[in-house]
Coordinates of C-alpha atoms and ligand atoms in Angstrom, one line a residue:
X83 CA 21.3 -5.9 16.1
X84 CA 20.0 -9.6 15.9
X85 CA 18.0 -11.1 12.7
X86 CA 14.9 -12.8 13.6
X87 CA 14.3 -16.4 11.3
X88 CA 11.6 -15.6 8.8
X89 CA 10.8 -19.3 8.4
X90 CA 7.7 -20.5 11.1
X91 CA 7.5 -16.5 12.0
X92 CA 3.8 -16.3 12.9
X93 CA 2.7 -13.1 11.0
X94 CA -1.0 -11.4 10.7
X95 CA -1.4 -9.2 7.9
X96 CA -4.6 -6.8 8.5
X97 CA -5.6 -5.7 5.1
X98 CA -3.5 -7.8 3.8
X99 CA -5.8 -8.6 0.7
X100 CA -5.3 -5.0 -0.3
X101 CA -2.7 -4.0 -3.4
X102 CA 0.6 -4.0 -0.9
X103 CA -0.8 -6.3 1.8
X104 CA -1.2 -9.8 -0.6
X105 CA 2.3 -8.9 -2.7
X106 CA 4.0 -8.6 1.3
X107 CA 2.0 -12.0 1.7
X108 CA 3.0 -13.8 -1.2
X109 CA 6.7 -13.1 -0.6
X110 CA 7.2 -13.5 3.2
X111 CA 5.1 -17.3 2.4
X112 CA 7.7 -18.0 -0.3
X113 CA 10.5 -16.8 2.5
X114 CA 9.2 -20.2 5.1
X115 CA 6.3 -17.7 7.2
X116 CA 3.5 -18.5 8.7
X117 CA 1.2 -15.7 7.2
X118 CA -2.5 -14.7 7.9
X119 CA -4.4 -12.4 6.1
X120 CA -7.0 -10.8 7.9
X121 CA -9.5 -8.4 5.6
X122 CA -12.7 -7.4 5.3
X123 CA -12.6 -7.0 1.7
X124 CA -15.3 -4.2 1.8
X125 CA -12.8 -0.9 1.3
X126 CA -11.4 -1.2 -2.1
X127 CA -11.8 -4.6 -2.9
X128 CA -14.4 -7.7 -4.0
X129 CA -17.2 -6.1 -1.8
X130 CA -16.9 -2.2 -2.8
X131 CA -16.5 -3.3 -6.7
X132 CA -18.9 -5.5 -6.9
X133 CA -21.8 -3.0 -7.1
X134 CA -19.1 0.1 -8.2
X135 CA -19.3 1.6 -5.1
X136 CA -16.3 4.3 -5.9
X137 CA -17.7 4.3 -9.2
X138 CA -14.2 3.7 -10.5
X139 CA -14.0 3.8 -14.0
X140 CA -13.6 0.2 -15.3
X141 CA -15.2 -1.9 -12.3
X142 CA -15.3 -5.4 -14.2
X143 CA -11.3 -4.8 -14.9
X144 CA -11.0 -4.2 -11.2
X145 CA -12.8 -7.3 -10.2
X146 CA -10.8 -9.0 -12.0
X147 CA -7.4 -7.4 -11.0
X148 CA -8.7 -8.3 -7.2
X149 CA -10.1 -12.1 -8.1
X150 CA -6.4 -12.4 -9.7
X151 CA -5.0 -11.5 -5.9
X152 CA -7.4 -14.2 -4.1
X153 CA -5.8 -16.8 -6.3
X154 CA -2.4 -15.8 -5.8
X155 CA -3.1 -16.0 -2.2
X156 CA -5.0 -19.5 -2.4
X157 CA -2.5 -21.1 -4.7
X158 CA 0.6 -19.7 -2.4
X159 CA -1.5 -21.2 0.7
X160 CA -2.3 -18.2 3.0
X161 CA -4.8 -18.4 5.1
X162 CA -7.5 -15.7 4.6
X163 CA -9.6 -14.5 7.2
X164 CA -12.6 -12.2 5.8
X165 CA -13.2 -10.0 8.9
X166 CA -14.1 -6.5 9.2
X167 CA -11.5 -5.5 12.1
X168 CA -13.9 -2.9 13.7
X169 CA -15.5 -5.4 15.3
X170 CA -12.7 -5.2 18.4
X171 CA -13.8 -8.6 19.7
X172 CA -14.2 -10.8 16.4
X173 CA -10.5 -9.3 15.5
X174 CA -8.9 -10.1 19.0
X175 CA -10.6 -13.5 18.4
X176 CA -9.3 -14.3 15.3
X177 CA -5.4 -12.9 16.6
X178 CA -5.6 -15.2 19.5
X179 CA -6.5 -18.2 17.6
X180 CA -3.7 -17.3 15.3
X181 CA -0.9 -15.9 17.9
X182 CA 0.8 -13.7 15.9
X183 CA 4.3 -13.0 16.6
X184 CA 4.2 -9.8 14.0
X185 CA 1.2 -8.0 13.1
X186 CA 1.8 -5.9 10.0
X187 CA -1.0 -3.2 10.2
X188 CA -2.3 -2.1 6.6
X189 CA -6.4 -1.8 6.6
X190 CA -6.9 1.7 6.0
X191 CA -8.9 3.7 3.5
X192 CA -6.0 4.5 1.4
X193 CA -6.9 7.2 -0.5
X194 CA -6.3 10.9 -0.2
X195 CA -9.2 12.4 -2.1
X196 CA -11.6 9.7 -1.0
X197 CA -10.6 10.1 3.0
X198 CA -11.2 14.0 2.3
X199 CA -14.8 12.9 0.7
X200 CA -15.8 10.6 3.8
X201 CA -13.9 11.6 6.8
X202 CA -16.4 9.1 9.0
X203 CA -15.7 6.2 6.9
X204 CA -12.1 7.0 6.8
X205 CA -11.9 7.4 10.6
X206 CA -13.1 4.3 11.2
X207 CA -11.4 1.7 8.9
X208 CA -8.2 3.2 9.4
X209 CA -7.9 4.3 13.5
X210 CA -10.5 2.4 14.7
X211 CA -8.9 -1.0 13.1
X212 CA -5.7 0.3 14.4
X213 CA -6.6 1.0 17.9
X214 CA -8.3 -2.4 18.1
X215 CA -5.5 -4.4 16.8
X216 CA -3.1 -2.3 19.1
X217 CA -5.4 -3.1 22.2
X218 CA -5.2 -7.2 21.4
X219 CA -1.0 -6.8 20.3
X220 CA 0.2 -4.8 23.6
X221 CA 0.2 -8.0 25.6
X222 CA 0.3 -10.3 22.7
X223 CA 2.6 -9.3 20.3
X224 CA 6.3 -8.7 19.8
X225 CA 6.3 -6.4 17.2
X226 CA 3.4 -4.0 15.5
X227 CA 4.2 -2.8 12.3
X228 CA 2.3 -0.3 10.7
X229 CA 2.3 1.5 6.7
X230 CA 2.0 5.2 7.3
X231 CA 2.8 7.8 4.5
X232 CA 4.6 10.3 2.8
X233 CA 1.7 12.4 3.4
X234 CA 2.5 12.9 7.0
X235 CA 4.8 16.1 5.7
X236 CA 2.5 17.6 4.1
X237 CA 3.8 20.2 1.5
X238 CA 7.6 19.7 1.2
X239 CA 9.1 22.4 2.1
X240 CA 12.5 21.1 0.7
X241 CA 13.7 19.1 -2.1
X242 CA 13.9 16.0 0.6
X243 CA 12.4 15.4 3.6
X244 CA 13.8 12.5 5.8
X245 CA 12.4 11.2 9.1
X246 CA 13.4 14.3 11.1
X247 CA 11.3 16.8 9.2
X248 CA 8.6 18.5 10.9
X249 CA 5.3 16.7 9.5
X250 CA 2.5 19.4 8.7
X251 CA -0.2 17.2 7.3
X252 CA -2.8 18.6 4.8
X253 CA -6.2 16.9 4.6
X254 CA -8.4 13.9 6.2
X255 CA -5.6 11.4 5.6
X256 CA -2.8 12.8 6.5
X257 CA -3.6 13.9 9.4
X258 CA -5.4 10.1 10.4
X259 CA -2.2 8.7 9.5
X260 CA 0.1 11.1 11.9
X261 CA -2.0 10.6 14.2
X262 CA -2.3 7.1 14.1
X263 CA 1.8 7.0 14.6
X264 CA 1.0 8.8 17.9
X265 CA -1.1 6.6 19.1
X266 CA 1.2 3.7 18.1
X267 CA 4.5 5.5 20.2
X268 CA 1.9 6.3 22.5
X269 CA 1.1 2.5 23.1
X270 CA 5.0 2.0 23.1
X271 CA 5.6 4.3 26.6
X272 CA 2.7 2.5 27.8
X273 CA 2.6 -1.3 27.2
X274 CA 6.6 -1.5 26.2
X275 CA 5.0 -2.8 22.6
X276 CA 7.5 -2.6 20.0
X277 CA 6.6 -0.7 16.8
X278 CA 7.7 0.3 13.2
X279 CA 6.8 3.2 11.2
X280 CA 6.9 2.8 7.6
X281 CA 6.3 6.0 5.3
X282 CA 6.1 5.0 1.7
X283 CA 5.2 7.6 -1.1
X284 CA 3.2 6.7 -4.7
X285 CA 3.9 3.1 -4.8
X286 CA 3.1 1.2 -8.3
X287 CA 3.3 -2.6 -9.3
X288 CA 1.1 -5.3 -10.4
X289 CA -2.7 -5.7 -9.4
X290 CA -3.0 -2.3 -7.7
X291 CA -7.0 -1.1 -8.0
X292 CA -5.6 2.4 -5.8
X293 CA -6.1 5.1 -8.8
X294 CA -2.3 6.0 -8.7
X295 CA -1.4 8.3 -11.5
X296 CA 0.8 5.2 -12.7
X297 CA -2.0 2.9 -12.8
X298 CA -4.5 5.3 -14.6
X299 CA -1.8 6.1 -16.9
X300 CA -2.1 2.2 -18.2
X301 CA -5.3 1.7 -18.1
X302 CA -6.3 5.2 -19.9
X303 CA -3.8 3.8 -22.5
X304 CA -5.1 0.1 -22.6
X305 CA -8.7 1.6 -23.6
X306 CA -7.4 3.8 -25.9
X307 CA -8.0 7.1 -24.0
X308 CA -6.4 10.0 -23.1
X309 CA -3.8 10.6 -20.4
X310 CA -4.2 13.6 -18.3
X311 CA -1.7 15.7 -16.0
X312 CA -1.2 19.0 -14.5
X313 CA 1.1 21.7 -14.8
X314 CA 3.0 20.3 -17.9
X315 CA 3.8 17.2 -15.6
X316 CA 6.2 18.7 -13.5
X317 CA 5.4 17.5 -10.2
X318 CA 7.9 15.8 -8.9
X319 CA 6.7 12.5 -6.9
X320 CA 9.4 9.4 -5.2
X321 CA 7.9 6.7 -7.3
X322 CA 8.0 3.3 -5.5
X323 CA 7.7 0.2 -7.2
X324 CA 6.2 -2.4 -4.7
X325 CA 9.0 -4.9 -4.7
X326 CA 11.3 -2.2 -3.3
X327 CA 8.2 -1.7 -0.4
X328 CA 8.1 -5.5 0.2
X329 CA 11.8 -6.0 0.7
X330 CA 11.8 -3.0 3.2
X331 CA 8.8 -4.4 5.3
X332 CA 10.8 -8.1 5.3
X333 CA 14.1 -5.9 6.8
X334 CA 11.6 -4.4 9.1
X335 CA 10.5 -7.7 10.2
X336 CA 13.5 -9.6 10.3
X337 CA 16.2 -7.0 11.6
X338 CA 15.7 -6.1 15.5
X339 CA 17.2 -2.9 14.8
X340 CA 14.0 -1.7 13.0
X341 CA 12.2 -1.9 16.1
X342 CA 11.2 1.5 17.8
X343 CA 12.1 3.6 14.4
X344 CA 10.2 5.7 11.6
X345 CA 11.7 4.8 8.5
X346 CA 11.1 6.7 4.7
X347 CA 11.1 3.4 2.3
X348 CA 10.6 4.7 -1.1
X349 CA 13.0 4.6 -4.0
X350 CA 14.8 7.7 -2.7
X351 CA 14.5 9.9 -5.3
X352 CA 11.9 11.7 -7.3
X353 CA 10.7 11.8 -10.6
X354 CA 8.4 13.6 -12.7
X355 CA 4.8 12.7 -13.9
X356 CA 6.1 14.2 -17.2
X357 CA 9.0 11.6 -17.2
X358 CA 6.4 8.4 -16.3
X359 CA 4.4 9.5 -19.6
X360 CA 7.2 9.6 -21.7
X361 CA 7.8 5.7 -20.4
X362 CA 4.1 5.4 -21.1
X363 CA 4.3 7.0 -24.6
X364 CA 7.3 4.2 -25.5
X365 CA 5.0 1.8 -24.8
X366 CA 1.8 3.1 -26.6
X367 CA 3.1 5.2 -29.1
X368 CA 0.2 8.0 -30.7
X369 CA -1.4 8.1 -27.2
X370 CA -2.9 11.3 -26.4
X371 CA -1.6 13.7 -23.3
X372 CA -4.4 16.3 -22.1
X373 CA -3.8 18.9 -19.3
X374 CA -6.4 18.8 -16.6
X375 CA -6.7 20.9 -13.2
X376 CA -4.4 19.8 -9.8
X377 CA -6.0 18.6 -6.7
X378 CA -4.9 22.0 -4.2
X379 CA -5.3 19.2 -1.6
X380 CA -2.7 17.2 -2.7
X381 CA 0.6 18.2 -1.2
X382 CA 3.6 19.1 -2.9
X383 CA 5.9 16.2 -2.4
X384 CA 9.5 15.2 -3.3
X385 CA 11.8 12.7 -2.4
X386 CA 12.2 11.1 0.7
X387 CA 15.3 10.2 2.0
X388 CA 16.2 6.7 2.8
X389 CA 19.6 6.6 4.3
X390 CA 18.5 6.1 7.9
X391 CA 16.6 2.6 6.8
X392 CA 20.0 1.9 4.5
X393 CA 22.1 2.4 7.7
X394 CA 19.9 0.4 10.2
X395 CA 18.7 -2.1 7.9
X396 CA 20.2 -2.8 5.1
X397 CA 17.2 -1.1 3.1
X398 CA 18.6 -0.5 -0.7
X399 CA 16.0 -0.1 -3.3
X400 CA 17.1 -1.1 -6.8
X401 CA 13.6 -0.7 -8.6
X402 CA 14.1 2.9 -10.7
X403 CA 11.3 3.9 -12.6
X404 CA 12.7 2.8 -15.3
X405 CA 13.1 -0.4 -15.0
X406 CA 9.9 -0.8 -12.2
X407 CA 7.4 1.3 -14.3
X408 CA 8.2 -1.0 -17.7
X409 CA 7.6 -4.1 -15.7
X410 CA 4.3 -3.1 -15.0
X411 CA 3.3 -2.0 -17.7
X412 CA 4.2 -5.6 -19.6
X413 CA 2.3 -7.4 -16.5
X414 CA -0.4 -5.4 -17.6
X415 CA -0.3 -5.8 -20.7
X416 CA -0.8 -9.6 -20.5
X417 CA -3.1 -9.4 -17.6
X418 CA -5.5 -7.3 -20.2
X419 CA -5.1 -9.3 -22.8
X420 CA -6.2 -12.5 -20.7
X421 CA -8.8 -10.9 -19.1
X422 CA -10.6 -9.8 -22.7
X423 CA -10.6 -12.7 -23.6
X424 CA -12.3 -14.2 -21.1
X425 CA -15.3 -11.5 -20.7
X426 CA -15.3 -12.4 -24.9
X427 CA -18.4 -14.2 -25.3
X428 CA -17.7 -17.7 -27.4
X429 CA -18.8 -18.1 -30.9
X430 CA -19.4 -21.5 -31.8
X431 CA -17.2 -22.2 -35.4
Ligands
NAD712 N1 -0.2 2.3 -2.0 C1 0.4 3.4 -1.7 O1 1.0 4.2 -2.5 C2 0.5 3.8 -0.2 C3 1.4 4.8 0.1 C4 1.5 5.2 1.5 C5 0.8 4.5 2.4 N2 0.0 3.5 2.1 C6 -0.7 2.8 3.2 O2 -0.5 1.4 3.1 C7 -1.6 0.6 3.6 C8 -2.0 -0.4 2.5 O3 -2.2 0.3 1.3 P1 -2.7 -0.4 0.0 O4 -2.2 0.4 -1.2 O5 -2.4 -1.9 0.0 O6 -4.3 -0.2 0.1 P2 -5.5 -1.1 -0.3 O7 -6.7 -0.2 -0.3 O8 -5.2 -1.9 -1.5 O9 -5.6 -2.2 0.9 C9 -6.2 -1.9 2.1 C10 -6.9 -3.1 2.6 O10 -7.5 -2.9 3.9 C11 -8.7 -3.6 3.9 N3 -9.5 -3.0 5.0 C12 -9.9 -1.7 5.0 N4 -10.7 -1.5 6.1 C13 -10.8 -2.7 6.7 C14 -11.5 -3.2 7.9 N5 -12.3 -2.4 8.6 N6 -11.3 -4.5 8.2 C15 -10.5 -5.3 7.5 N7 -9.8 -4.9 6.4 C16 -10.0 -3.7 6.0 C17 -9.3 -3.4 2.5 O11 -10.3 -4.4 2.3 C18 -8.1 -3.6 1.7 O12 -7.9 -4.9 1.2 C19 -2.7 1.7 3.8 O13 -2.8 1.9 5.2 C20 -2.3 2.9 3.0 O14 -2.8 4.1 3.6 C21 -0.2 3.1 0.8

């Protein structure tokens, strides 16, 4: 095993505007990088909520979460660079110019249900960015990172799953996603480039626009609304807080002994939907709790073990939901707050 300097690491993050891609950003910058982001802001982000596009439910909130990230990004110094990385050329124009030592790959549409509504669309920001950043890293690059999921597995079949369980995708994404780490192992027999798998699972944290029962549970509270969940809240999912993600990508990067491997990082054990209302209820007590019906193409999922990445990296999450899900919930809090204010027109006194 050999640690690789972080400080002057040339590192291109595609889709790295996107909820994990600027918070990955923002920290490897304060850690001496040389970071690029690379997005084309069009799959949720500016482009797609200006207009509502999803129709999400509170688009000028959104907006506003995403215009927050762009000045994170500017104030921290990374350079942005808006491309849509289908365009193979523009993309292997743009990584030359740059010469990146690690490209972490994160452009994607990252939704289940919305990948299952527009396979097309799905196909092509998520393989066909990946195939053409793969195609420009085998003879450039040292190392090709890339964020798969816990969806890989499909429905667990067992309390935990770790990296040797047989993945059975269900659904558009899924299966794009196991896929795409074929073609990525594939690239590795071919071209010798070295890789890293990373499956997280139902990752929450500060200015995510992603839908994520944790992040609809705040907002539904913030406008005084209902929260909804199925089955009594019983599913259990391995709740991720992003700073436990971001740590895990930087051992990715910097230890050598992440290279070649398919690692779970997630918190490492799973909680109930039922156990992040009652957080929610703490925080906003009176608030209402409906039933409503569960996606059947939504797998059952679980925890996901995270020894291996403990044993070859160092990987230990310390963000329970306890003390992750609280966090966010004050960050959004304040965020809210601000933001009212400023869509409140001024009345002259
Ligand atoms: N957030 C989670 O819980 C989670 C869990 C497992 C896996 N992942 C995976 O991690 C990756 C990042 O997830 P995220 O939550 O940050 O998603 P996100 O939607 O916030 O970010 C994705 C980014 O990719 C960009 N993008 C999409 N198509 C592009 C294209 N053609 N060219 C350039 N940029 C493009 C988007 O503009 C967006 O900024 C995705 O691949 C996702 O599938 C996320």
């Amino acid at each position: 095993m050999s640690i690789i300097p972080l400080s002057g690491r040339r590192i291109a993050i595609i889709g790295g505007a996107g909820f994990i891609g600027h918070n990955l950003a923002i920290h490897l910058k304060a850690q001496g990088a040389d970071v690029h982001v690379i997005d084309g802001l069009e799959v949720n982000n500016l482009l797609s909520l200006t207009g509502n596009k999803d129709s999400v439910p509170y688009p000028e909130l959104m907006l506003q979460v995403v215009t927050e990230r762009m000045r994170l990004l500017q104030a921290a110094k990374i350079s942005l660079h808006v491309q849509d990385a289908r365009d193979y050329h523009a993309l292997s124009h743009i990584l030359t110019q740059i010469k990146p030592q690690t490209i972490v790959h994160l452009a994607a549409v990252s939704h289940a249900n919305r990948s299952n509504k527009n396979p097309y669309m799905t196909f092509d920001h998520s393989f066909r960015t990946l195939e053409n950043a793969l195609d420009w890293a085998r003879d450039g690059a040292e190392h090709f990172i890339f964020l798969s999921s816990s969806m890989v597995y499909g429905n667990f079949k067992t309390p935990v799953v770790n990296e040797e369980t047989v993945c059975e995708p269900l659904g558009i994404y899924g299966a794009l996603k196991y896929g795409a780490e074929k073609i990525i192992i594939a690239y590795n027999q071919v071209f010798k480039l070295p890789y890293t798998i990373i499956r997280p699972s139902a990752l929450y944290g500060e200015r995510c626009v992603s839908r994520r029962v944790g992040q609809i549970f705040i907002e539904n509270a913030l406008m005084g609304q209902p929260i909804k969940m199925s089955n009594g809240g019983a599913e259990a999912l391995d709740f991720t807080y992003i700073n436990d993600l971001v740590d895990g990508i930087t051992k990715c990067i910097e230890n050598t002994n992440a290279r070649n491997e398919i690692f779970n990082l997630t918190y490492g054990s799973a909680r109930s939907v039922g156990d992040m209302a009652e957080i929610i209820k703490e925080h906003f007590p009176g608030i209402e709790v409906q039933d409503e019906v569960r996606d059947n193409l939504m797998p059952e999922r679980g925890t996901l073990d995270v020894a291996k990445a403990g044993r070859l990296i160092g990987y230990v999450p310390s963000w329970s939901l306890d003390k992750g899900y609280p966090r966010y919930i004050a960050w959004y809090k304040k965020f809210f707050e601000r933001s009212q204010a400023l869509a409140r027109p001024l009345v002259e006194g």
